[in-house]
Amino acid sequence: MTSLPQDFIARIQKDTFVPSGLLQALEESAPTSVRLHPQRKSNFNTTNRVAWSTQGIYLHQRPSFTYDPLFHAGAYYPQEAGSMYLEKALAQLELPEHPIVLDLSAAPGGKSTLISSFLNHKGVLIANEINRSRAYILSENLTKWGYANVFVCNHKPSELSALQGQVDVLVVDAPCSGEGMFRKDSTSRDEWSDDNVRLCAGRQKRIVMDVWDALVHGGIMVYSTCTFNSSENEENVLWFIKELGAELVPI
C-alpha cells in the first residue's frame, strides 16, 4: 500500500489531541465488526461486543458477507465500530416521542439502518443520498433492514427546502478528505493533500448552510466526518456556532 502522506504524518505528530498510536494503527488492518438486527437471529458469537453499541460485535475474521444468506436477509449490517457511536449519541439526546430524522448523506446505509433500529418504528427517518446510483444501494439496504417508517430520497441539500422547520434531528456525515480511510484504501492516501482538506472544509460549511433551516427550533444536528484534522471538525463546529447560532450539546 502507498505510504502515508508526509504532510499528514507531520501534522499528526504535532497534534496533541489524537492518540499517539494513530499512525501505527493506520498501517494495520481494521478490525471487522457488524451490527446485528435487534429483531432477527444470526449465527455470530456475540461475546466480543462493541462497548458503545447495543447490537455491535467484533468478529475474529472477516467472512464473505455477499455469500451469506443472513446478510441478504438483513440479519446484520457490516459497519466499523466507530460509526456505531451514533447510537450512543442519539440515546443521550432529549428527543420527541416520534422524531423526524434526516440522514443527509445516507448511502450505503450504515447510519440509516442504525437510526431506524434506534427509532424502533416511531417517528420518521428521511434517508437522503445525492448520488443516484448510491441512492439505489441505500434503498436496497434499508429494504433489507425492514422498517416501514423510512423514506429514501435523492436530492442535493439545497433541494430540501420543503423540510424547513420540520426536522428534529439532522445527521450530517459530511463528505471529507477521508483520512479515516487510510488503513484500507490506498487511493485515499494518493488523493490526500492539504489543499483538499481546505476544499472539503469549505464544502462542509456550504452543505450545512444549505440544510440548516430544515431543523425545528431547538433541533439537533449530529455532525461527523471520517477524518482527523481540526479544519473539517472542531474549526467547522466553531464556525457553525458563530455563523448559525448553534450551541454545543454535551454527550
Tab-separated table of C-alpha atoms in Angstrom:
chain	number	residue	atom	x	y	z
A	1	MET	CA	0.000	0.000	0.000
A	2	THR	CA	1.089	3.579	-0.652
A	3	SER	CA	2.907	5.237	2.257
A	4	LEU	CA	1.066	7.761	4.405
A	5	PRO	CA	1.414	11.337	3.073
A	6	GLN	CA	4.374	13.080	4.684
A	7	ASP	CA	2.428	16.302	5.335
A	8	PHE	CA	-0.226	14.236	7.111
A	9	ILE	CA	2.396	12.492	9.267
A	10	ALA	CA	3.991	15.820	10.189
A	11	ARG	CA	0.631	17.262	11.235
A	12	ILE	CA	-0.346	14.237	13.315
A	13	GLN	CA	2.999	14.246	15.111
A	14	LYS	CA	2.323	17.834	16.229
A	15	ASP	CA	-1.320	17.202	17.187
A	16	THR	CA	-1.648	16.664	20.938
A	17	PHE	CA	-5.314	15.650	20.616
A	18	VAL	CA	-5.008	12.465	18.569
A	19	PRO	CA	-3.736	9.246	20.226
A	20	SER	CA	-0.007	8.561	19.968
A	21	GLY	CA	-0.661	5.199	18.319
A	22	LEU	CA	-2.733	6.551	15.430
A	23	LEU	CA	-0.018	6.425	12.772
A	24	GLN	CA	0.797	2.821	13.623
A	25	ALA	CA	-2.899	1.878	13.665
A	26	LEU	CA	-3.348	3.304	10.165
A	27	GLU	CA	-0.765	0.815	8.882
A	28	GLU	CA	-2.644	-2.146	10.374
A	29	SER	CA	-5.783	-3.952	9.237
A	30	ALA	CA	-9.043	-2.590	10.598
A	31	PRO	CA	-10.955	-4.908	12.947
A	32	THR	CA	-14.105	-6.399	11.451
A	33	SER	CA	-17.372	-5.536	13.164
A	34	VAL	CA	-21.060	-5.926	12.409
A	35	ARG	CA	-24.227	-4.515	13.905
A	36	LEU	CA	-26.952	-7.094	14.464
A	37	HIS	CA	-30.598	-6.504	13.630
A	38	PRO	CA	-32.332	-6.194	17.034
A	39	GLN	CA	-35.299	-8.377	15.974
A	40	ARG	CA	-33.636	-11.077	13.853
A	41	LYS	CA	-31.403	-14.056	14.523
A	42	SER	CA	-27.844	-14.544	13.315
A	43	ASN	CA	-25.146	-17.184	13.782
A	44	PHE	CA	-22.386	-14.980	15.197
A	45	ASN	CA	-20.621	-15.423	18.516
A	46	THR	CA	-21.731	-12.295	20.389
A	47	THR	CA	-19.238	-12.348	23.272
A	48	ASN	CA	-16.869	-9.723	21.793
A	49	ARG	CA	-19.158	-6.709	21.911
A	50	VAL	CA	-18.669	-3.090	20.857
A	51	ALA	CA	-18.818	-1.150	24.138
A	52	TRP	CA	-20.901	1.778	22.846
A	53	SER	CA	-23.410	-0.199	20.791
A	54	THR	CA	-26.284	-2.391	21.984
A	55	GLN	CA	-26.045	-4.613	18.888
A	56	GLY	CA	-22.441	-4.194	17.712
A	57	ILE	CA	-19.947	-7.075	17.838
A	58	TYR	CA	-16.371	-7.670	16.662
A	59	LEU	CA	-15.582	-10.706	14.515
A	60	HIS	CA	-12.341	-12.722	14.735
A	61	GLN	CA	-12.098	-12.783	10.937
A	62	ARG	CA	-13.875	-11.171	8.023
A	63	PRO	CA	-16.297	-13.577	6.311
A	64	SER	CA	-17.556	-13.290	2.734
A	65	PHE	CA	-20.700	-11.326	3.516
A	66	THR	CA	-22.019	-11.473	-0.041
A	67	TYR	CA	-22.234	-15.283	0.165
A	68	ASP	CA	-24.183	-15.235	3.443
A	69	PRO	CA	-27.991	-15.512	3.096
A	70	LEU	CA	-28.388	-13.893	6.528
A	71	PHE	CA	-26.648	-10.754	5.256
A	72	HIS	CA	-29.085	-10.518	2.347
A	73	ALA	CA	-31.959	-11.171	4.750
A	74	GLY	CA	-30.949	-8.130	6.803
A	75	ALA	CA	-29.937	-10.068	9.914
A	76	TYR	CA	-26.872	-7.828	10.344
A	77	TYR	CA	-25.017	-4.932	8.744
A	78	PRO	CA	-21.196	-4.757	8.401
A	79	GLN	CA	-20.107	-1.452	9.936
A	80	GLU	CA	-16.953	-0.082	11.521
A	81	ALA	CA	-17.297	0.122	15.274
A	82	GLY	CA	-16.510	3.842	15.372
A	83	SER	CA	-19.526	4.606	13.197
A	84	MET	CA	-21.759	2.819	15.696
A	85	TYR	CA	-21.139	5.602	18.233
A	86	LEU	CA	-24.033	7.440	16.618
A	87	GLU	CA	-26.376	5.216	18.641
A	88	LYS	CA	-24.711	6.302	21.885
A	89	ALA	CA	-25.065	9.962	20.908
A	90	LEU	CA	-28.732	9.649	19.921
A	91	ALA	CA	-29.583	7.813	23.138
A	92	GLN	CA	-28.375	10.781	25.210
A	93	LEU	CA	-30.459	13.405	23.411
A	94	GLU	CA	-33.842	14.678	24.575
A	95	LEU	CA	-35.998	13.912	21.553
A	96	PRO	CA	-39.758	13.925	20.861
A	97	GLU	CA	-41.530	10.575	21.150
A	98	HIS	CA	-41.923	10.455	17.368
A	99	PRO	CA	-38.983	12.428	15.955
A	100	ILE	CA	-38.377	13.305	12.323
A	101	VAL	CA	-34.764	12.441	11.476
A	102	LEU	CA	-32.941	13.462	8.288
A	103	ASP	CA	-29.833	11.472	7.377
A	104	LEU	CA	-28.417	13.841	4.793
A	105	SER	CA	-25.681	11.704	3.183
A	106	ALA	CA	-27.073	8.283	3.917
A	107	ALA	CA	-25.585	5.787	1.428
A	108	PRO	CA	-24.758	2.984	1.633
A	109	GLY	CA	-26.974	2.753	4.712
A	110	GLY	CA	-24.919	2.124	7.842
A	111	LYS	CA	-26.161	5.191	9.705
A	112	SER	CA	-29.700	4.885	8.372
A	113	THR	CA	-30.110	1.245	9.423
A	114	LEU	CA	-28.754	2.226	12.851
A	115	ILE	CA	-31.171	5.162	13.110
A	116	SER	CA	-34.153	3.064	12.030
A	117	SER	CA	-33.334	0.492	14.717
A	118	PHE	CA	-32.992	3.301	17.260
A	119	LEU	CA	-36.377	4.774	16.279
A	120	ASN	CA	-37.939	1.297	16.565
A	121	HIS	CA	-40.973	2.090	14.378
A	122	LYS	CA	-41.512	5.542	15.966
A	123	GLY	CA	-41.247	8.806	14.046
A	124	VAL	CA	-39.873	9.039	10.512
A	125	LEU	CA	-36.414	8.641	9.009
A	126	ILE	CA	-35.707	10.519	5.782
A	127	ALA	CA	-32.621	8.906	4.229
A	128	ASN	CA	-31.196	11.172	1.517
A	129	GLU	CA	-28.371	10.484	-0.918
A	130	ILE	CA	-27.240	12.960	-3.571
A	131	ASN	CA	-25.717	10.297	-5.852
A	132	ARG	CA	-28.484	8.444	-7.721
A	133	SER	CA	-26.681	5.106	-8.117
A	134	ARG	CA	-25.736	5.108	-4.429
A	135	ALA	CA	-29.337	6.003	-3.561
A	136	TYR	CA	-30.448	2.720	-5.142
A	137	ILE	CA	-27.985	0.824	-2.922
A	138	LEU	CA	-29.252	2.769	0.092
A	139	SER	CA	-32.842	1.855	-0.742
A	140	GLU	CA	-31.929	-1.819	-1.136
A	141	ASN	CA	-30.145	-1.949	2.225
A	142	LEU	CA	-32.983	-0.200	4.048
A	143	THR	CA	-35.495	-2.535	2.427
A	144	LYS	CA	-33.498	-5.492	3.761
A	145	TRP	CA	-33.451	-3.889	7.208
A	146	GLY	CA	-37.234	-3.866	7.158
A	147	TYR	CA	-38.546	-0.793	8.982
A	148	ALA	CA	-41.576	0.859	7.357
A	149	ASN	CA	-41.132	4.386	8.752
A	150	VAL	CA	-38.267	5.141	6.356
A	151	PHE	CA	-38.324	7.322	3.235
A	152	VAL	CA	-35.414	7.289	0.754
A	153	CYS	CA	-34.816	10.304	-1.481
A	154	ASN	CA	-32.190	11.550	-3.928
A	155	HIS	CA	-31.614	15.311	-3.556
A	156	LYS	CA	-28.963	17.953	-3.201
A	157	PRO	CA	-29.072	19.572	0.264
A	158	SER	CA	-30.257	22.820	-1.345
A	159	GLU	CA	-33.287	20.992	-2.780
A	160	LEU	CA	-34.671	20.049	0.639
A	161	SER	CA	-36.241	23.446	1.381
A	162	ALA	CA	-39.681	21.830	1.713
A	163	LEU	CA	-38.477	20.397	5.029
A	164	GLN	CA	-37.896	23.849	6.546
A	165	GLY	CA	-38.575	23.821	10.282
A	166	GLN	CA	-39.694	20.178	10.356
A	167	VAL	CA	-36.616	18.101	11.213
A	168	ASP	CA	-35.910	17.205	14.857
A	169	VAL	CA	-32.539	15.532	14.221
A	170	LEU	CA	-30.251	16.318	11.288
A	171	VAL	CA	-27.420	13.816	10.784
A	172	VAL	CA	-24.624	15.223	8.613
A	173	ASP	CA	-21.840	12.721	8.000
A	174	ALA	CA	-20.108	15.159	5.711
A	175	PRO	CA	-18.028	14.273	2.621
A	176	CYS	CA	-14.447	14.739	3.761
A	177	SER	CA	-10.757	14.277	2.942
A	178	GLY	CA	-11.009	10.651	4.076
A	179	GLU	CA	-8.096	10.343	6.479
A	180	GLY	CA	-10.045	7.658	8.308
A	181	MET	CA	-9.898	5.548	5.122
A	182	PHE	CA	-6.090	5.475	5.003
A	183	ARG	CA	-5.753	1.990	6.509
A	184	LYS	CA	-7.976	0.241	3.974
A	185	ASP	CA	-7.896	2.329	0.799
A	186	SER	CA	-4.623	3.266	-0.876
A	187	THR	CA	-6.475	5.610	-3.255
A	188	SER	CA	-7.451	7.839	-0.344
A	189	ARG	CA	-3.760	8.226	0.507
A	190	ASP	CA	-2.890	9.172	-3.067
A	191	GLU	CA	-5.703	11.744	-3.282
A	192	TRP	CA	-4.992	13.442	0.065
A	193	SER	CA	-3.451	16.917	0.264
A	194	ASP	CA	-3.644	19.994	2.482
A	195	ASP	CA	-5.415	21.767	-0.381
A	196	ASN	CA	-8.064	19.028	-0.475
A	197	VAL	CA	-8.555	19.356	3.289
A	198	ARG	CA	-9.290	23.078	2.858
A	199	LEU	CA	-11.576	22.326	-0.103
A	200	CYS	CA	-13.534	19.782	1.941
A	201	ALA	CA	-13.835	22.125	4.932
A	202	GLY	CA	-15.422	24.782	2.716
A	203	ARG	CA	-17.770	22.262	1.096
A	204	GLN	CA	-18.901	21.029	4.514
A	205	LYS	CA	-19.836	24.559	5.563
A	206	ARG	CA	-21.892	25.016	2.404
A	207	ILE	CA	-23.685	21.684	2.892
A	208	VAL	CA	-24.698	22.563	6.441
A	209	MET	CA	-25.750	26.073	5.394
A	210	ASP	CA	-27.992	24.613	2.682
A	211	VAL	CA	-29.914	22.386	5.090
A	212	TRP	CA	-29.696	24.206	8.432
A	213	ASP	CA	-33.171	25.739	8.142
A	214	ALA	CA	-34.734	22.261	7.975
A	215	LEU	CA	-34.263	21.984	11.741
A	216	VAL	CA	-37.092	22.804	14.114
A	217	HIS	CA	-36.337	25.451	16.738
A	218	GLY	CA	-34.140	23.672	19.260
A	219	GLY	CA	-33.469	20.767	16.896
A	220	ILE	CA	-30.264	18.738	16.975
A	221	MET	CA	-27.566	18.409	14.335
A	222	VAL	CA	-25.146	15.496	14.649
A	223	TYR	CA	-22.084	16.455	12.600
A	224	SER	CA	-19.350	13.931	11.827
A	225	THR	CA	-16.552	13.163	9.389
A	226	CYS	CA	-14.199	10.219	8.888
A	227	THR	CA	-11.122	12.408	9.072
A	228	PHE	CA	-8.778	13.617	11.824
A	229	ASN	CA	-7.878	17.234	11.063
A	230	SER	CA	-9.335	20.126	13.024
A	231	SER	CA	-10.230	22.114	9.864
A	232	GLU	CA	-13.033	19.705	8.980
A	233	ASN	CA	-14.056	19.033	12.574
A	234	GLU	CA	-13.516	21.389	15.519
A	235	GLU	CA	-12.980	24.503	13.405
A	236	ASN	CA	-16.129	23.828	11.386
A	237	VAL	CA	-18.127	23.285	14.566
A	238	LEU	CA	-16.881	26.617	15.929
A	239	TRP	CA	-17.918	28.208	12.612
A	240	PHE	CA	-21.433	26.733	12.943
A	241	ILE	CA	-21.649	28.238	16.428
A	242	LYS	CA	-20.512	31.671	15.248
A	243	GLU	CA	-22.361	31.915	11.930
A	244	LEU	CA	-25.513	29.870	12.563
A	245	GLY	CA	-26.058	30.432	16.271
A	246	ALA	CA	-25.571	26.736	17.077
A	247	GLU	CA	-24.873	25.556	20.621
A	248	LEU	CA	-22.863	22.544	21.719
A	249	VAL	CA	-24.804	19.670	23.274
A	250	PRO	CA	-22.730	17.691	25.802
A	251	ILE	CA	-22.774	13.905	25.426
